[in-house]
mmCIF file of C-alpha atoms in Angstrom:
data_model
loop_
_atom_site.group_PDB
_atom_site.id
_atom_site.type_symbol
_atom_site.label_atom_id
_atom_site.label_comp_id
_atom_site.label_asym_id
_atom_site.label_seq_id
_atom_site.Cartn_x
_atom_site.Cartn_y
_atom_site.Cartn_z
ATOM 1 C CA MET A 662 -32.097 262.139 242.203
ATOM 2 C CA LEU A 663 -29.433 264.638 241.235
ATOM 3 C CA ALA A 664 -29.567 268.189 242.503
ATOM 4 C CA SER A 665 -32.218 270.335 240.845
ATOM 5 C CA CYS A 666 -31.196 273.396 238.868
ATOM 6 C CA ARG A 667 -32.595 275.795 241.449
ATOM 7 C CA SER A 668 -31.701 279.197 242.850
ATOM 8 C CA SER A 669 -32.721 280.543 246.249
ATOM 9 C CA GLN A 670 -31.548 284.029 245.312
ATOM 10 C CA PHE A 671 -34.503 284.987 243.145
ATOM 11 C CA VAL A 672 -38.090 285.280 244.233
ATOM 12 C CA GLY A 673 -40.625 286.694 241.815
ATOM 13 C CA GLU A 674 -42.027 286.302 238.363
ATOM 14 C CA GLY A 675 -40.712 289.232 236.356
ATOM 15 C CA GLN A 676 -42.345 290.616 233.237
ATOM 16 C CA THR A 677 -42.036 288.887 229.881
ATOM 17 C CA PHE A 678 -41.807 290.871 226.653
ATOM 18 C CA GLY A 679 -42.068 289.287 223.225
ATOM 19 C CA GLY A 680 -42.230 290.108 219.547
ATOM 20 C CA GLU A 681 -41.756 288.044 216.402
ATOM 21 C CA SER A 682 -40.174 290.872 214.381
ATOM 22 C CA VAL A 683 -36.747 290.310 215.944
ATOM 23 C CA THR A 684 -33.857 290.194 213.463
ATOM 24 C CA VAL A 685 -30.903 288.002 214.430
ATOM 25 C CA LYS A 686 -27.597 288.896 212.784
ATOM 26 C CA SER A 687 -26.380 286.473 210.145
ATOM 27 C CA GLN A 688 -23.363 285.373 212.203
ATOM 28 C CA TYR A 689 -25.716 284.096 214.891
ATOM 29 C CA ARG A 690 -27.956 282.106 212.556
ATOM 30 C CA PHE A 691 -26.080 278.961 213.468
ATOM 31 C CA LYS A 692 -26.403 275.898 211.255
ATOM 32 C CA ASP A 693 -24.601 273.129 213.089
ATOM 33 C CA TYR A 694 -25.587 269.874 211.444
ATOM 34 C CA ASN A 695 -28.253 267.848 213.215
ATOM 35 C CA THR A 696 -26.345 264.632 212.510
ATOM 36 C CA MET A 697 -23.425 266.046 214.526
ATOM 37 C CA THR A 698 -25.686 266.922 217.436
ATOM 38 C CA LEU A 699 -27.233 263.456 217.359
ATOM 39 C CA ASP A 700 -23.836 261.751 217.472
ATOM 40 C CA ASP A 701 -22.898 263.743 220.574
ATOM 41 C CA ALA A 702 -26.322 263.228 222.144
ATOM 42 C CA LYS A 703 -26.045 259.454 221.772
ATOM 43 C CA ARG A 704 -22.527 259.518 223.200
ATOM 44 C CA ILE A 705 -23.236 261.539 226.376
ATOM 45 C CA GLY A 706 -27.007 261.383 226.871
ATOM 46 C CA ILE A 707 -29.555 258.881 228.119
ATOM 47 C CA LEU A 708 -31.267 256.225 226.029
ATOM 48 C CA PRO A 709 -34.550 257.497 224.519
ATOM 49 C CA ILE A 710 -37.634 257.010 226.703
ATOM 50 C CA GLU A 711 -40.771 255.665 225.069
ATOM 51 C CA ASN A 712 -43.530 257.518 226.934
ATOM 52 C CA ARG A 713 -44.413 259.589 230.012
ATOM 53 C CA ASP A 714 -45.139 256.523 232.160
ATOM 54 C CA GLU A 715 -41.625 255.240 231.546
ATOM 55 C CA ALA A 716 -40.246 258.749 232.020
ATOM 56 C CA ARG A 717 -41.672 259.012 235.525
ATOM 57 C CA ARG A 718 -39.511 256.033 236.507
ATOM 58 C CA LYS A 719 -36.328 257.128 234.741
ATOM 59 C CA VAL A 720 -36.071 260.901 235.211
ATOM 60 C CA ARG A 721 -34.692 260.309 238.717
ATOM 61 C CA ARG A 722 -31.299 260.011 237.028
ATOM 62 C CA LEU A 723 -31.659 263.522 235.604
ATOM 63 C CA ASN A 724 -31.792 267.074 236.940
ATOM 64 C CA HIS A 725 -35.234 268.591 237.404
ATOM 65 C CA ILE A 726 -35.031 272.092 235.926
ATOM 66 C CA THR A 727 -37.027 274.882 237.553
ATOM 67 C CA ASP A 728 -37.173 278.667 237.230
ATOM 68 C CA THR A 729 -34.008 280.391 238.493
ATOM 69 C CA ARG A 730 -32.721 283.946 238.502
ATOM 70 C CA TYR A 731 -31.051 283.157 235.145
ATOM 71 C CA CYS A 732 -33.735 281.230 233.291
ATOM 72 C CA LYS A 733 -37.525 281.049 233.138
ATOM 73 C CA LEU A 734 -39.322 277.981 231.816
ATOM 74 C CA ASP A 735 -42.252 278.089 229.423
ATOM 75 C CA PRO A 736 -45.149 275.696 230.016
ATOM 76 C CA MET A 737 -43.946 272.561 228.207
ATOM 77 C CA THR A 738 -46.694 270.589 226.474
ATOM 78 C CA HIS A 739 -44.425 268.420 224.308
ATOM 79 C CA SER A 740 -41.434 268.055 226.602
ATOM 80 C CA MET A 741 -40.457 267.774 230.273
ATOM 81 C CA PRO A 742 -38.114 269.997 232.326
ATOM 82 C CA TYR A 743 -35.303 267.487 232.822
ATOM 83 C CA LEU A 744 -31.708 267.566 231.602
ATOM 84 C CA ALA A 745 -28.494 265.610 232.056
ATOM 85 C CA ASP A 746 -25.622 267.158 234.023
ATOM 86 C CA GLY A 747 -23.769 268.714 231.104
ATOM 87 C CA ALA A 748 -26.848 270.376 229.648
ATOM 88 C CA THR A 749 -27.885 271.628 233.095
ATOM 89 C CA LYS A 750 -24.516 273.322 233.595
ATOM 90 C CA LEU A 751 -24.628 274.726 230.068
ATOM 91 C CA LEU A 752 -28.074 276.251 230.597
ATOM 92 C CA LYS A 753 -26.919 278.000 233.764
ATOM 93 C CA THR A 754 -23.739 279.230 232.083
ATOM 94 C CA ILE A 755 -25.730 280.717 229.193
ATOM 95 C CA GLY A 756 -28.074 282.517 231.583
ATOM 96 C CA LYS A 757 -25.240 283.911 233.713
ATOM 97 C CA ARG A 758 -23.185 285.089 230.743
ATOM 98 C CA PHE A 759 -26.255 286.656 229.145
ATOM 99 C CA GLN A 760 -26.980 288.697 232.262
ATOM 100 C CA LYS A 761 -23.326 289.642 232.649
ATOM 101 C CA LYS A 762 -23.290 291.084 229.125
ATOM 102 C CA LEU A 763 -26.507 293.002 229.808
ATOM 103 C CA ARG A 764 -25.062 294.520 232.995
ATOM 104 C CA LYS A 765 -21.767 295.374 231.325
ATOM 105 C CA ARG A 766 -23.656 297.401 228.707
ATOM 106 C CA GLY A 767 -25.834 299.094 231.287
ATOM 107 C CA TYR A 768 -29.079 297.306 230.431
ATOM 108 C CA ARG A 769 -31.801 296.035 232.731
ATOM 109 C CA THR A 770 -31.498 292.425 233.875
ATOM 110 C CA HIS A 771 -33.547 289.858 231.982
ATOM 111 C CA ARG A 772 -33.785 286.074 232.093
ATOM 112 C CA ILE A 773 -33.585 283.790 229.096
ATOM 113 C CA ILE A 774 -36.678 281.647 228.430
ATOM 114 C CA ALA A 775 -36.425 277.893 227.829
ATOM 115 C CA THR A 776 -39.189 276.511 225.623
ATOM 116 C CA SER A 777 -38.330 272.803 225.337
ATOM 117 C CA MET A 778 -36.173 270.142 227.011
ATOM 118 C CA LEU A 779 -36.477 266.345 227.336
ATOM 119 C CA ARG A 780 -38.891 264.582 224.970
ATOM 120 C CA THR A 781 -40.071 260.985 224.940
ATOM 121 C CA ARG A 782 -40.647 259.168 221.653
ATOM 122 C CA ASP A 783 -44.373 259.717 222.162
ATOM 123 C CA ASP A 784 -43.761 263.456 222.659
ATOM 124 C CA VAL A 785 -41.820 263.584 219.397
ATOM 125 C CA ASN A 786 -44.560 261.748 217.504
ATOM 126 C CA ARG A 787 -47.250 264.074 218.874
ATOM 127 C CA LEU A 788 -45.164 267.136 218.043
ATOM 128 C CA ARG A 789 -44.573 265.975 214.484
ATOM 129 C CA LYS A 790 -48.330 266.117 213.900
ATOM 130 C CA VAL A 791 -48.408 269.867 214.576
ATOM 131 C CA ASN A 792 -44.851 270.919 213.687
ATOM 132 C CA GLY A 793 -43.532 269.865 210.309
ATOM 133 C CA ASN A 794 -39.974 270.821 211.299
ATOM 134 C CA ALA A 795 -39.852 268.359 214.198
ATOM 135 C CA SER A 796 -37.400 265.529 213.582
ATOM 136 C CA LYS A 797 -38.238 261.890 214.274
ATOM 137 C CA ASN A 798 -34.648 261.435 215.505
ATOM 138 C CA SER A 799 -34.812 264.405 217.869
ATOM 139 C CA ALA A 800 -31.764 265.248 219.987
ATOM 140 C CA HIS A 801 -34.259 266.236 222.696
ATOM 141 C CA MET A 802 -34.757 262.526 223.487
ATOM 142 C CA TYR A 803 -31.281 262.256 225.055
ATOM 143 C CA ALA A 804 -31.647 264.938 227.798
ATOM 144 C CA THR A 805 -28.736 266.883 226.324
ATOM 145 C CA THR A 806 -30.727 269.454 224.379
ATOM 146 C CA PHE A 807 -32.907 272.464 225.084
ATOM 147 C CA ASP A 808 -34.439 275.361 223.145
ATOM 148 C CA LEU A 809 -34.167 279.041 224.093
ATOM 149 C CA SER A 810 -36.465 281.698 222.699
ATOM 150 C CA TYR A 811 -34.821 284.602 220.910
ATOM 151 C CA THR A 812 -38.036 286.639 220.663
ATOM 152 C CA ARG A 813 -39.031 286.658 224.350
ATOM 153 C CA PHE A 814 -37.130 287.594 227.509
ATOM 154 C CA ASN A 815 -38.219 287.992 231.131
ATOM 155 C CA ARG A 816 -37.268 291.260 232.878
ATOM 156 C CA ILE A 817 -36.471 290.873 236.579
ATOM 157 C CA ASP A 818 -35.393 294.405 237.490
ATOM 158 C CA THR A 819 -35.733 297.959 236.231
ATOM 159 C CA GLU A 820 -32.269 299.293 237.070
ATOM 160 C CA GLY A 821 -30.341 300.398 234.009
ATOM 161 C CA LYS A 822 -31.284 301.251 230.450
ATOM 162 C CA ALA A 823 -34.322 299.795 228.735
ATOM 163 C CA VAL A 824 -33.396 297.197 226.144
ATOM 164 C CA ASN A 825 -35.440 295.733 223.295
ATOM 165 C CA ASN A 826 -35.745 292.086 222.319
ATOM 166 C CA GLU A 827 -33.688 292.452 219.147
ATOM 167 C CA ILE A 828 -30.676 293.680 221.106
ATOM 168 C CA MET A 829 -31.112 290.848 223.601
ATOM 169 C CA ALA A 830 -31.515 288.243 220.847
ATOM 170 C CA ASN A 831 -28.147 289.234 219.429
ATOM 171 C CA ILE A 832 -26.512 289.370 222.868
ATOM 172 C CA LEU A 833 -27.762 285.809 223.387
ATOM 173 C CA GLY A 834 -26.268 284.991 219.989
ATOM 174 C CA GLU A 835 -22.914 286.369 221.181
ATOM 175 C CA VAL A 836 -23.018 284.151 224.262
ATOM 176 C CA LEU A 837 -23.792 281.057 222.194
ATOM 177 C CA ASP A 838 -21.095 281.900 219.667
ATOM 178 C CA ASP A 839 -18.496 282.097 222.448
ATOM 179 C CA LEU A 840 -19.574 278.734 223.852
ATOM 180 C CA ARG A 841 -19.533 277.111 220.410
ATOM 181 C CA ARG A 842 -15.985 278.347 219.873
ATOM 182 C CA ASP A 843 -15.050 276.757 223.199
ATOM 183 C CA ASP A 844 -16.625 273.491 221.988
ATOM 184 C CA ARG A 845 -19.186 273.570 224.807
ATOM 185 C CA CYS A 846 -22.220 273.193 222.546
ATOM 186 C CA ARG A 847 -23.690 273.020 219.068
ATOM 187 C CA VAL A 848 -26.504 275.329 218.000
ATOM 188 C CA ILE A 849 -29.148 275.434 215.278
ATOM 189 C CA PHE A 850 -31.017 278.671 214.594
ATOM 190 C CA GLU A 851 -34.685 277.765 214.144
ATOM 191 C CA GLN A 852 -36.336 280.717 212.454
ATOM 192 C CA ASN A 853 -39.844 279.252 212.211
ATOM 193 C CA GLN A 854 -39.871 278.252 215.881
ATOM 194 C CA HIS A 855 -38.196 281.505 217.064
ATOM 195 C CA CYS A 856 -35.615 279.662 219.099
ATOM 196 C CA PHE A 857 -32.007 278.556 219.341
ATOM 197 C CA HIS A 858 -31.786 274.740 219.465
ATOM 198 C CA ILE A 859 -28.841 274.065 221.784
ATOM 199 C CA MET A 860 -27.084 270.801 222.580
ATOM 200 C CA SER A 861 -24.382 270.290 225.159
ATOM 201 C CA ASN A 862 -21.162 268.617 223.988
ATOM 202 C CA ARG A 863 -20.282 267.448 227.519
#
């Protein structure tokens, strides 16, 4: 099994703040085409896994993602916290750059929140019954893709200025925009699901 995405430098839960009234600036409402993300996912990711039983045998080739000082994981009912190497590195980079921008502007440190990662075909089919936006050919099946909330963030210290979720949503948008320009990822802004759908290009 590859090394888990862990951090020994952070111990604690932090406090999560959320609100659906967040407005993301138009330049961060990314619309990278899903067909493009699928082409990259098939090129660099794993083959889709049929169900959780099969997943338990095959996820040993992937990185088990856990809470770190940069990212907190939501309970995942329709996905599993596993990613391929490129997506694992991308997730950590996003979290680090997000916190760096917060510190540079004098704000309190918060973690990003991941809401979805690897899905089996069965997970996708179950999700499609409750979420009309879920795609049958989901990029989440290739372990290259994860979702980050833009309406919720997890505060891990109280040093610095208070910051609201709308400011943080747009700071996260800045980070993703920089990485897109560097051809590190593709992003789709999912308004109904209150998340950025992010896929590693490497």
